[in-house]
Amino acid sequence: MADKMWAGRFSKELDERVNDFNSSVSFDARMYKQDISGSIAHAKMLGDTGIIDRSESEKIVEGLTGILNDIDSGKLLIDPNAEDIHMFVEQVLTERLGDTGKRLHTARSRNDQVALDIRMYLRDEIMEIITMTRELTETLCTIAEDNLNTVMPGYTHLQRAQPITFAHHLMAYANMLVRDIGRLVDTYKRMNVMPLGSGALASTTYPIDRRQVSAMLGFDDITQNSLDGVSDRDFCIELCSALSILMMHLSRFSEEIVMWCSWEFKFIELDDAYSTGSSIMPQKKNPDITELIRGKTGRVYGDLNTLLVMMKGLPLAYNKDMQEDKEAIFDALDTVKLCIKTFIPMLATMKVNRENMRAAAARGFINATDCADYLVKKGLPFRDAYKITGTLVAMCIERGTTLEELPLEDYRKLCDTFAEDVYEAIKLENCVNSRKVPGGPAPEAVRSQIDFIRHTID
Ligand code: ARG
């Protein structure tokens, strides 16, 4: 094993088991690009401020660029025995440049370095997830546009409640996703402050230019307190919490898709390319993707919990516990991306069984509220209208019929306000079309929702 960079104080080599235990390179290697760009900015600043010679700063920048290219091209493999990605890059730089390489870490600690790298890495990931979530939202808008008039039952307590359209139902999820994007944007803003210069915990005595580094690396500002700069992981927790909420939305949607695919509902059918069979039951076509999304939601919640518990008892400033942040937040990011990536084409290819939705809407008295409202519009107090309609529903259940099919004389036996036009008032399409207040399921109201959402995510 090569000598550790910190070997000076020690009289023995690190136990191999401890080395493995301590090492984070197996999971932080994925931040190599951010680590190197951060170091390039730091080295330039060291040269510009005269903390190191400009010629040495230039050599370091060249050396780091070479390392970046070599890792990118596969020419340089990241050593699995390295302590972490930061040590690895510095070690290769020193091997390549000799004493000049050793000057890179002037006025810097791995504590502020890792705080920088992870912010830069997560920034990029947030942008990617926002783009994917936008695409998912756009997919929903497209399917909704095709189903503005697809009547289906809306549910409360999973009991058929009132008529809506499939478009309206889908746009509910689109609204959730827009909020998810908003949360990701907010997280990005709070995350985008530059911690380098915090040093190990108490900043540095060198006349560094933090603002220069911040500007070079595209940050909005610099962190205001060195202790906080190195020991803040709020942004990981905030991101994981935004991801957990996003997964909660995908999971609720997935649960509905699982139901809608069942023989009991048959509202939709998934494309063969996005469903799976059973090893024993030849007739089966299972919505595995959605079940996995539902399952993986628990995993992302677990990651959030890992981060919260990891941080809750830590004294200031950096503690090694914090190395555990990466596996949790990376796992959450990977999981979310995998889920959205699979979910989009699955939705885009699913078949909507409009007749089955319409047939389900026709059963279950979901126009009962409209029947009561009909009487209210003719002057009855709502509570009386409600009671009369309830009695009518009970009558229909007893006779095995529906409000649409019940003869007018039966209506009039209970209340002589009823006239022939009640049948128009309780027709499902009319029930939907007259709910045209903003936010309602009427086709024109959903049309505005779609336009608004598209404008918002643009
Ligand atoms: N691998 C470490 C981490 O991810 C880097 C910082 C280590 N700092 C230290 N003083 N040991 O947290």
mmCIF file with all atom_site columns, C-alpha atoms in Angstrom, residues 27 29 55 92 98 128 139 195 241 420 435 450:
data_model
loop_
_atom_site.group_PDB
_atom_site.id
_atom_site.type_symbol
_atom_site.label_atom_id
_atom_site.label_alt_id
_atom_site.label_comp_id
_atom_site.label_asym_id
_atom_site.label_entity_id
_atom_site.label_seq_id
_atom_site.pdbx_PDB_ins_code
_atom_site.Cartn_x
_atom_site.Cartn_y
_atom_site.Cartn_z
_atom_site.occupancy
_atom_site.B_iso_or_equiv
_atom_site.pdbx_formal_charge
_atom_site.auth_seq_id
_atom_site.auth_comp_id
_atom_site.auth_asym_id
_atom_site.auth_atom_id
_atom_site.pdbx_PDB_model_num
ATOM 1  C CA . PHE A 1 27  ? -18.841 5.389  -4.140  1.00 0.00 ? 27  PHE A CA 1
ATOM 2  C CA . ALA A 1 29  ? -15.365 8.101  -7.518  1.00 0.00 ? 29  ALA A CA 1
ATOM 3  C CA . SER A 1 55  ? 3.729   28.978 -13.484 1.00 0.00 ? 55  SER A CA 1
ATOM 4  C CA . VAL A 1 92  ? -1.866  11.022 -9.313  1.00 0.00 ? 92  VAL A CA 1
ATOM 5  C CA . GLY A 1 98  ? 6.341   15.947 -8.449  1.00 0.00 ? 98  GLY A CA 1
ATOM 6  C CA . GLU A 1 128 ? -31.195 16.156 -14.907 1.00 0.00 ? 128 GLU A CA 1
ATOM 7  C CA . THR A 1 139 ? -46.331 13.034 -21.370 1.00 0.00 ? 139 THR A CA 1
ATOM 8  C CA . PRO A 1 195 ? -17.980 26.342 0.682   1.00 0.00 ? 195 PRO A CA 1
ATOM 9  C CA . SER A 1 241 ? -36.941 15.003 0.911   1.00 0.00 ? 241 SER A CA 1
ATOM 10 C CA . GLU A 1 420 ? -88.457 15.432 -17.801 1.00 0.00 ? 420 GLU A CA 1
ATOM 11 C CA . ARG A 1 435 ? -68.233 21.482 -13.753 1.00 0.00 ? 435 ARG A CA 1
ATOM 12 C CA . ILE A 1 450 ? -53.002 21.746 -19.616 1.00 0.00 ? 450 ILE A CA 1
#
